[in-house]
Short mmCIF file of N, CA and C in Angstrom, two decimals:
data_model
loop_
_atom_site.label_atom_id
_atom_site.label_comp_id
_atom_site.label_asym_id
_atom_site.label_seq_id
_atom_site.Cartn_x
_atom_site.Cartn_y
_atom_site.Cartn_z
N MET A 715 171.26 -39.42 48.92
CA MET A 715 170.79 -40.66 48.35
C MET A 715 170.57 -40.46 46.86
N LYS A 716 171.00 -41.40 46.04
CA LYS A 716 170.87 -41.27 44.60
C LYS A 716 169.40 -41.34 44.21
N PRO A 717 169.00 -40.59 43.16
CA PRO A 717 167.60 -40.61 42.73
C PRO A 717 167.12 -42.01 42.37
N ALA A 718 167.96 -42.81 41.72
CA ALA A 718 167.52 -44.15 41.34
C ALA A 718 167.26 -45.01 42.56
N LEU A 719 168.10 -44.85 43.58
CA LEU A 719 167.89 -45.61 44.81
C LEU A 719 166.63 -45.16 45.52
N MET A 720 166.38 -43.84 45.52
CA MET A 720 165.16 -43.35 46.14
C MET A 720 163.94 -43.88 45.39
N LEU A 721 164.01 -43.90 44.07
CA LEU A 721 162.91 -44.42 43.28
C LEU A 721 162.72 -45.89 43.57
N LEU A 722 163.82 -46.61 43.67
CA LEU A 722 163.75 -48.03 43.96
C LEU A 722 163.12 -48.28 45.32
N THR A 723 163.47 -47.47 46.29
CA THR A 723 162.90 -47.59 47.62
C THR A 723 161.39 -47.40 47.60
N LEU A 724 160.95 -46.47 46.79
CA LEU A 724 159.52 -46.20 46.69
C LEU A 724 158.82 -47.17 45.74
N LEU A 725 159.59 -47.84 44.89
CA LEU A 725 159.03 -48.69 43.86
C LEU A 725 158.29 -49.90 44.42
N SER A 726 158.86 -50.56 45.40
CA SER A 726 158.30 -51.81 45.90
C SER A 726 156.85 -51.70 46.34
N PRO A 727 156.50 -50.81 47.30
CA PRO A 727 155.12 -50.77 47.73
C PRO A 727 154.17 -50.21 46.67
N ALA A 728 154.65 -49.31 45.83
CA ALA A 728 153.78 -48.71 44.83
C ALA A 728 153.39 -49.73 43.77
N VAL A 729 154.33 -50.57 43.36
CA VAL A 729 154.02 -51.59 42.36
C VAL A 729 153.07 -52.60 42.95
N ALA A 730 153.28 -52.97 44.19
CA ALA A 730 152.41 -53.95 44.81
C ALA A 730 150.98 -53.45 44.89
N GLN A 731 150.79 -52.16 45.15
CA GLN A 731 149.45 -51.60 45.28
C GLN A 731 148.82 -51.30 43.93
N ALA A 732 149.62 -50.85 42.98
CA ALA A 732 149.05 -50.33 41.74
C ALA A 732 149.34 -51.17 40.52
N ALA A 733 149.97 -52.31 40.67
CA ALA A 733 150.37 -53.07 39.51
C ALA A 733 149.18 -53.53 38.68
N VAL A 734 148.12 -53.97 39.33
CA VAL A 734 146.93 -54.39 38.60
C VAL A 734 145.74 -53.67 39.19
N PRO A 735 145.36 -52.51 38.61
CA PRO A 735 144.23 -51.76 39.15
C PRO A 735 142.95 -52.59 39.11
N ALA A 736 142.03 -52.29 40.02
CA ALA A 736 140.77 -53.03 40.11
C ALA A 736 139.99 -52.95 38.81
N LYS A 737 140.01 -51.80 38.14
CA LYS A 737 139.30 -51.65 36.88
C LYS A 737 139.88 -52.58 35.82
N ALA A 738 141.20 -52.70 35.77
CA ALA A 738 141.83 -53.58 34.81
C ALA A 738 141.49 -55.03 35.11
N LYS A 739 141.41 -55.40 36.39
CA LYS A 739 141.03 -56.76 36.77
C LYS A 739 139.61 -57.07 36.29
N ALA A 740 138.71 -56.11 36.47
CA ALA A 740 137.33 -56.31 36.06
C ALA A 740 137.23 -56.47 34.55
N VAL A 741 137.99 -55.66 33.81
CA VAL A 741 137.95 -55.73 32.35
C VAL A 741 138.53 -57.05 31.88
N GLU A 742 139.64 -57.48 32.47
CA GLU A 742 140.24 -58.74 32.08
C GLU A 742 139.33 -59.91 32.44
N ALA A 743 138.64 -59.81 33.57
CA ALA A 743 137.71 -60.87 33.97
C ALA A 743 136.55 -60.98 33.00
N ALA A 744 136.18 -59.86 32.39
CA ALA A 744 135.08 -59.87 31.44
C ALA A 744 135.51 -60.44 30.10
N GLY A 745 136.81 -60.71 29.91
CA GLY A 745 137.27 -61.30 28.67
C GLY A 745 137.74 -60.28 27.65
N LYS A 746 137.66 -59.02 27.96
CA LYS A 746 138.10 -57.98 27.04
C LYS A 746 139.55 -57.65 27.38
N PRO A 747 140.39 -57.38 26.37
CA PRO A 747 141.77 -57.01 26.67
C PRO A 747 141.83 -55.63 27.31
N ALA A 748 142.65 -55.49 28.32
CA ALA A 748 142.80 -54.20 29.01
C ALA A 748 143.77 -53.33 28.22
N ALA A 749 143.46 -52.06 28.09
CA ALA A 749 144.35 -51.11 27.42
C ALA A 749 145.51 -50.79 28.36
N ALA A 750 146.62 -50.43 27.75
CA ALA A 750 147.79 -50.06 28.56
C ALA A 750 147.47 -48.78 29.31
N ALA A 751 147.47 -48.86 30.61
CA ALA A 751 147.16 -47.71 31.45
C ALA A 751 148.41 -47.30 32.21
N PRO A 752 148.54 -46.03 32.50
CA PRO A 752 149.71 -45.59 33.28
C PRO A 752 149.75 -46.27 34.63
N LEU A 753 150.92 -46.64 35.03
CA LEU A 753 151.13 -47.33 36.29
C LEU A 753 151.90 -46.41 37.22
N PRO A 754 151.29 -45.98 38.32
CA PRO A 754 152.02 -45.09 39.25
C PRO A 754 153.01 -45.88 40.09
N LEU A 755 154.28 -45.84 39.71
CA LEU A 755 155.30 -46.55 40.47
C LEU A 755 155.84 -45.70 41.60
N VAL A 756 155.68 -44.41 41.51
CA VAL A 756 156.11 -43.51 42.56
C VAL A 756 155.00 -42.50 42.80
N PRO A 757 154.90 -41.93 43.99
CA PRO A 757 153.88 -40.93 44.24
C PRO A 757 154.12 -39.70 43.38
N GLY A 758 153.07 -39.06 42.97
CA GLY A 758 153.21 -37.85 42.17
C GLY A 758 152.48 -37.99 40.85
N ALA A 759 152.70 -37.02 40.00
CA ALA A 759 151.96 -36.96 38.75
C ALA A 759 152.53 -37.90 37.69
N ARG A 760 153.82 -38.20 37.71
CA ARG A 760 154.43 -39.01 36.67
C ARG A 760 154.08 -40.47 36.86
N LYS A 761 153.68 -41.11 35.79
CA LYS A 761 153.32 -42.52 35.82
C LYS A 761 154.06 -43.23 34.70
N ILE A 762 154.31 -44.51 34.88
CA ILE A 762 154.98 -45.31 33.88
C ILE A 762 153.92 -46.20 33.25
N THR A 763 153.83 -46.16 31.94
CA THR A 763 152.83 -46.95 31.24
C THR A 763 153.39 -48.33 30.96
N LEU A 764 152.76 -49.33 31.53
CA LEU A 764 153.13 -50.72 31.28
C LEU A 764 151.98 -51.40 30.57
N SER A 765 152.30 -52.36 29.74
CA SER A 765 151.26 -53.13 29.07
C SER A 765 150.54 -54.01 30.08
N ALA A 766 149.47 -54.63 29.64
CA ALA A 766 148.72 -55.53 30.53
C ALA A 766 149.63 -56.66 31.00
N GLU A 767 150.44 -57.18 30.09
CA GLU A 767 151.38 -58.24 30.45
C GLU A 767 152.41 -57.72 31.46
N GLY A 768 152.90 -56.50 31.24
CA GLY A 768 153.87 -55.90 32.16
C GLY A 768 153.28 -55.68 33.54
N ARG A 769 152.02 -55.25 33.60
CA ARG A 769 151.37 -55.06 34.90
C ARG A 769 151.20 -56.38 35.63
N THR A 770 150.89 -57.43 34.89
CA THR A 770 150.74 -58.76 35.49
C THR A 770 152.08 -59.24 36.05
N ILE A 771 153.13 -59.04 35.27
CA ILE A 771 154.46 -59.45 35.72
C ILE A 771 154.88 -58.65 36.95
N ALA A 772 154.63 -57.34 36.92
CA ALA A 772 154.99 -56.48 38.06
C ALA A 772 154.22 -56.91 39.31
N ALA A 773 152.95 -57.26 39.14
CA ALA A 773 152.15 -57.70 40.29
C ALA A 773 152.69 -59.01 40.85
N ARG A 774 153.16 -59.88 39.98
CA ARG A 774 153.71 -61.15 40.43
C ARG A 774 155.05 -60.94 41.16
N VAL A 775 155.91 -60.10 40.59
CA VAL A 775 157.23 -59.88 41.19
C VAL A 775 157.14 -59.12 42.50
N PHE A 776 156.29 -58.07 42.52
CA PHE A 776 156.19 -57.23 43.72
C PHE A 776 154.95 -57.53 44.54
N GLY A 777 154.16 -58.51 44.14
CA GLY A 777 152.93 -58.82 44.84
C GLY A 777 153.14 -59.32 46.26
N GLU A 778 154.15 -60.13 46.44
CA GLU A 778 154.44 -60.65 47.77
C GLU A 778 155.55 -59.83 48.40
N ALA A 779 155.29 -59.37 49.59
CA ALA A 779 156.29 -58.58 50.30
C ALA A 779 157.42 -59.51 50.75
N ASP A 780 158.63 -58.99 50.71
CA ASP A 780 159.80 -59.73 51.17
C ASP A 780 159.82 -59.64 52.70
N PRO A 781 159.65 -60.76 53.40
CA PRO A 781 159.59 -60.69 54.87
C PRO A 781 160.90 -60.16 55.48
N ARG A 782 162.01 -60.44 54.86
CA ARG A 782 163.29 -59.97 55.40
C ARG A 782 163.40 -58.45 55.32
N THR A 783 162.79 -57.85 54.31
CA THR A 783 162.82 -56.38 54.18
C THR A 783 162.15 -55.74 55.40
N GLY A 784 161.04 -56.27 55.83
CA GLY A 784 160.37 -55.75 57.02
C GLY A 784 161.22 -55.91 58.26
N GLN A 785 161.89 -57.06 58.37
CA GLN A 785 162.77 -57.29 59.51
C GLN A 785 163.94 -56.30 59.50
N ILE A 786 164.51 -56.08 58.33
CA ILE A 786 165.64 -55.15 58.23
C ILE A 786 165.20 -53.75 58.63
N GLN A 787 164.04 -53.33 58.16
CA GLN A 787 163.55 -51.99 58.49
C GLN A 787 163.29 -51.85 59.99
N ALA A 788 162.78 -52.90 60.61
CA ALA A 788 162.56 -52.87 62.07
C ALA A 788 163.90 -52.79 62.81
N GLU A 789 164.88 -53.56 62.35
CA GLU A 789 166.20 -53.52 62.98
C GLU A 789 166.85 -52.16 62.80
N LEU A 790 166.67 -51.54 61.61
CA LEU A 790 167.22 -50.20 61.39
C LEU A 790 166.58 -49.18 62.33
N ALA A 791 165.29 -49.32 62.59
CA ALA A 791 164.61 -48.42 63.52
C ALA A 791 165.18 -48.59 64.93
N GLN A 792 165.44 -49.84 65.33
CA GLN A 792 166.03 -50.09 66.64
C GLN A 792 167.44 -49.50 66.74
N LEU A 793 168.20 -49.65 65.67
CA LEU A 793 169.56 -49.10 65.65
C LEU A 793 169.54 -47.58 65.71
N LYS A 794 168.57 -46.98 65.08
CA LYS A 794 168.45 -45.52 65.14
C LYS A 794 168.21 -45.09 66.58
N GLN A 795 167.34 -45.81 67.26
CA GLN A 795 167.06 -45.50 68.67
C GLN A 795 168.31 -45.69 69.52
N GLN A 796 169.04 -46.77 69.27
CA GLN A 796 170.28 -47.01 70.02
C GLN A 796 171.30 -45.90 69.76
N LYS A 797 171.37 -45.46 68.51
CA LYS A 797 172.31 -44.39 68.16
C LYS A 797 171.93 -43.10 68.89
N LEU A 798 170.65 -42.81 68.96
CA LEU A 798 170.20 -41.62 69.68
C LEU A 798 170.55 -41.70 71.17
N GLU A 799 170.42 -42.89 71.74
CA GLU A 799 170.76 -43.08 73.15
C GLU A 799 172.26 -42.88 73.39
N VAL A 800 173.09 -43.43 72.49
CA VAL A 800 174.54 -43.29 72.64
C VAL A 800 174.96 -41.83 72.48
N VAL A 801 174.41 -41.16 71.48
CA VAL A 801 174.77 -39.76 71.22
C VAL A 801 174.22 -38.84 72.31
N GLY A 802 173.08 -39.20 72.88
CA GLY A 802 172.45 -38.36 73.90
C GLY A 802 173.04 -38.54 75.28
N ALA A 803 173.91 -39.50 75.46
CA ALA A 803 174.51 -39.73 76.78
C ALA A 803 175.48 -38.60 77.13
N SER A 804 175.72 -38.43 78.42
CA SER A 804 176.63 -37.36 78.85
C SER A 804 178.05 -37.62 78.37
N SER A 805 178.44 -38.89 78.29
CA SER A 805 179.75 -39.26 77.78
C SER A 805 179.54 -40.22 76.61
N ILE A 806 180.01 -39.84 75.45
CA ILE A 806 179.77 -40.66 74.25
C ILE A 806 180.79 -41.79 74.19
N ASP A 807 180.27 -43.01 74.13
CA ASP A 807 181.10 -44.20 73.99
C ASP A 807 181.30 -44.45 72.49
N VAL A 808 182.48 -44.08 71.99
CA VAL A 808 182.76 -44.16 70.55
C VAL A 808 182.74 -45.60 70.07
N ASP A 809 183.23 -46.54 70.87
CA ASP A 809 183.23 -47.94 70.46
C ASP A 809 181.81 -48.47 70.30
N LYS A 810 180.95 -48.10 71.22
CA LYS A 810 179.54 -48.53 71.13
C LYS A 810 178.88 -47.89 69.91
N LEU A 811 179.16 -46.62 69.66
CA LEU A 811 178.62 -45.92 68.49
C LEU A 811 179.12 -46.57 67.21
N GLU A 812 180.40 -46.94 67.19
CA GLU A 812 180.95 -47.59 66.00
C GLU A 812 180.22 -48.91 65.72
N GLY A 813 179.95 -49.69 66.75
CA GLY A 813 179.23 -50.95 66.56
C GLY A 813 177.84 -50.73 65.97
N VAL A 814 177.15 -49.72 66.48
CA VAL A 814 175.80 -49.41 65.97
C VAL A 814 175.89 -48.95 64.52
N VAL A 815 176.85 -48.10 64.22
CA VAL A 815 177.00 -47.57 62.86
C VAL A 815 177.35 -48.70 61.88
N ARG A 816 178.22 -49.61 62.29
CA ARG A 816 178.61 -50.73 61.41
C ARG A 816 177.43 -51.67 61.16
N LYS A 817 176.62 -51.94 62.19
CA LYS A 817 175.43 -52.78 62.01
C LYS A 817 174.46 -52.10 61.05
N GLU A 818 174.28 -50.80 61.24
CA GLU A 818 173.37 -50.03 60.39
C GLU A 818 173.86 -50.07 58.94
N GLU A 819 175.14 -49.92 58.75
CA GLU A 819 175.73 -49.96 57.40
C GLU A 819 175.47 -51.32 56.73
N ALA A 820 175.68 -52.40 57.47
CA ALA A 820 175.47 -53.74 56.92
C ALA A 820 174.00 -53.97 56.57
N LEU A 821 173.11 -53.52 57.44
CA LEU A 821 171.67 -53.70 57.17
C LEU A 821 171.21 -52.87 55.98
N GLN A 822 171.71 -51.65 55.87
CA GLN A 822 171.35 -50.81 54.72
C GLN A 822 171.85 -51.43 53.42
N SER A 823 173.03 -52.00 53.47
CA SER A 823 173.58 -52.66 52.29
C SER A 823 172.74 -53.88 51.91
N GLU A 824 172.34 -54.66 52.89
CA GLU A 824 171.50 -55.83 52.61
C GLU A 824 170.15 -55.40 52.04
N LEU A 825 169.57 -54.35 52.61
CA LEU A 825 168.29 -53.85 52.12
C LEU A 825 168.41 -53.38 50.67
N ARG A 826 169.45 -52.63 50.39
CA ARG A 826 169.68 -52.13 49.04
C ARG A 826 169.87 -53.29 48.06
N THR A 827 170.61 -54.31 48.47
CA THR A 827 170.83 -55.49 47.62
C THR A 827 169.52 -56.20 47.34
N ARG A 828 168.71 -56.38 48.35
CA ARG A 828 167.41 -57.06 48.15
C ARG A 828 166.51 -56.27 47.21
N GLN A 829 166.47 -54.95 47.39
CA GLN A 829 165.64 -54.11 46.52
C GLN A 829 166.16 -54.14 45.08
N ASN A 830 167.47 -54.09 44.92
CA ASN A 830 168.04 -54.15 43.58
C ASN A 830 167.77 -55.49 42.92
N ASP A 831 167.85 -56.57 43.69
CA ASP A 831 167.57 -57.90 43.15
C ASP A 831 166.13 -58.00 42.64
N ARG A 832 165.20 -57.45 43.41
CA ARG A 832 163.79 -57.48 42.98
C ARG A 832 163.58 -56.66 41.72
N LEU A 833 164.21 -55.49 41.67
CA LEU A 833 164.09 -54.65 40.49
C LEU A 833 164.68 -55.33 39.27
N LEU A 834 165.85 -55.93 39.42
CA LEU A 834 166.48 -56.62 38.30
C LEU A 834 165.67 -57.83 37.85
N SER A 835 165.06 -58.54 38.78
CA SER A 835 164.21 -59.66 38.38
C SER A 835 162.98 -59.16 37.62
N LEU A 836 162.45 -58.01 38.02
CA LEU A 836 161.33 -57.41 37.29
C LEU A 836 161.78 -57.02 35.88
N LEU A 837 162.93 -56.36 35.78
CA LEU A 837 163.42 -55.94 34.47
C LEU A 837 163.67 -57.14 33.56
N ARG A 838 164.20 -58.22 34.10
CA ARG A 838 164.44 -59.41 33.28
C ARG A 838 163.14 -60.04 32.79
N ALA A 839 162.11 -59.97 33.61
CA ALA A 839 160.83 -60.62 33.27
C ALA A 839 159.96 -59.78 32.33
N LEU A 840 160.16 -58.46 32.32
CA LEU A 840 159.31 -57.59 31.50
C LEU A 840 159.63 -57.71 30.02
N PRO A 841 158.61 -57.52 29.17
CA PRO A 841 158.88 -57.43 27.73
C PRO A 841 159.70 -56.16 27.43
N GLU A 842 160.34 -56.12 26.28
CA GLU A 842 161.27 -55.04 25.95
C GLU A 842 160.65 -53.64 26.06
N GLY A 843 159.43 -53.44 25.59
CA GLY A 843 158.80 -52.12 25.64
C GLY A 843 158.58 -51.64 27.07
N ASP A 844 158.12 -52.54 27.92
CA ASP A 844 157.91 -52.19 29.33
C ASP A 844 159.24 -51.98 30.04
N ARG A 845 160.22 -52.78 29.67
CA ARG A 845 161.55 -52.65 30.26
C ARG A 845 162.12 -51.26 29.97
N ALA A 846 161.95 -50.81 28.72
CA ALA A 846 162.46 -49.49 28.33
C ALA A 846 161.76 -48.38 29.11
N ALA A 847 160.45 -48.48 29.30
CA ALA A 847 159.70 -47.46 30.05
C ALA A 847 160.16 -47.39 31.50
N LEU A 848 160.39 -48.54 32.10
CA LEU A 848 160.82 -48.57 33.49
C LEU A 848 162.25 -48.03 33.65
N VAL A 849 163.13 -48.41 32.74
CA VAL A 849 164.52 -47.93 32.81
C VAL A 849 164.56 -46.43 32.58
N GLN A 850 163.75 -45.92 31.67
CA GLN A 850 163.69 -44.47 31.44
C GLN A 850 163.28 -43.74 32.71
N ALA A 851 162.33 -44.30 33.43
CA ALA A 851 161.88 -43.66 34.67
C ALA A 851 162.98 -43.70 35.73
N LEU A 852 163.79 -44.76 35.73
CA LEU A 852 164.90 -44.83 36.68
C LEU A 852 166.01 -43.86 36.33
N VAL A 853 166.28 -43.73 35.06
CA VAL A 853 167.36 -42.85 34.60
C VAL A 853 166.95 -41.39 34.67
N ASN A 854 165.72 -41.09 34.32
CA ASN A 854 165.21 -39.72 34.30
C ASN A 854 164.03 -39.59 35.25
N PRO A 855 164.29 -39.59 36.56
CA PRO A 855 163.16 -39.50 37.50
C PRO A 855 162.46 -38.16 37.40
N ALA A 856 161.19 -38.18 37.74
CA ALA A 856 160.40 -36.94 37.73
C ALA A 856 160.97 -35.98 38.75
N LYS A 857 161.01 -34.71 38.40
CA LYS A 857 161.50 -33.69 39.32
C LYS A 857 160.33 -33.15 40.13
N PRO A 858 160.56 -32.84 41.39
CA PRO A 858 159.49 -32.25 42.19
C PRO A 858 159.02 -30.95 41.56
N GLN A 859 157.77 -30.59 41.82
CA GLN A 859 157.18 -29.40 41.21
C GLN A 859 157.93 -28.14 41.60
N ASN A 860 158.45 -28.07 42.78
CA ASN A 860 159.12 -26.86 43.25
C ASN A 860 160.62 -26.90 43.03
N SER A 861 161.07 -27.70 42.05
CA SER A 861 162.51 -27.84 41.84
C SER A 861 163.05 -26.84 40.83
N ALA A 862 162.22 -25.97 40.29
CA ALA A 862 162.69 -24.98 39.33
C ALA A 862 163.65 -24.03 40.03
N ALA A 863 164.59 -23.52 39.25
CA ALA A 863 165.57 -22.60 39.82
C ALA A 863 164.87 -21.33 40.30
N ALA A 864 165.31 -20.85 41.43
CA ALA A 864 164.71 -19.65 41.99
C ALA A 864 165.08 -18.43 41.15
N VAL A 865 164.10 -17.57 40.91
CA VAL A 865 164.34 -16.34 40.17
C VAL A 865 164.92 -15.33 41.11
N PRO A 866 166.09 -14.79 40.78
CA PRO A 866 166.69 -13.83 41.70
C PRO A 866 165.84 -12.56 41.83
N ALA A 867 165.79 -12.05 43.03
CA ALA A 867 165.01 -10.84 43.28
C ALA A 867 165.71 -9.65 42.65
N LYS A 868 164.90 -8.72 42.18
CA LYS A 868 165.47 -7.49 41.56
C LYS A 868 165.97 -6.59 42.68
N PRO A 869 167.18 -6.05 42.51
CA PRO A 869 167.69 -5.16 43.56
C PRO A 869 166.87 -3.87 43.62
N ALA A 870 166.66 -3.41 44.82
CA ALA A 870 165.92 -2.16 45.02
C ALA A 870 166.83 -0.98 44.71
N ASN A 871 166.29 0.02 44.06
CA ASN A 871 167.10 1.21 43.73
C ASN A 871 167.06 2.21 44.81
#
């Protein structure tokens, strides 16, 4: 799976939860402008800093869950179970497996399209500075902590 797609997959729920932190809401309610705070769009240490306006826009775009996304994910889970049943049978029915695989492919494509549409609508709505920060995070995703190249062991003499 491409890193940008993985980030996009994780982006939806993270933005919905963290787009407008409770502290920022309290500060804005008090009439004071909120400072730009890092926005955790993906789990981990790396955060994307969006302006107060950017956080508001992100909360609006990702605030409401797409009901079809939940349906697609439920259908994909059912298809996974069906695939396990077909593969686990004593005699594998290739035609039945092909049908399950084709349905899974179509649903994954629809899910990816919906996620991309939401991301693109967010990018179109964001101001230029926030747009650049988000695109940078998509292009250069954070690397896992244990992703450093392994140091080769010294040969024993």
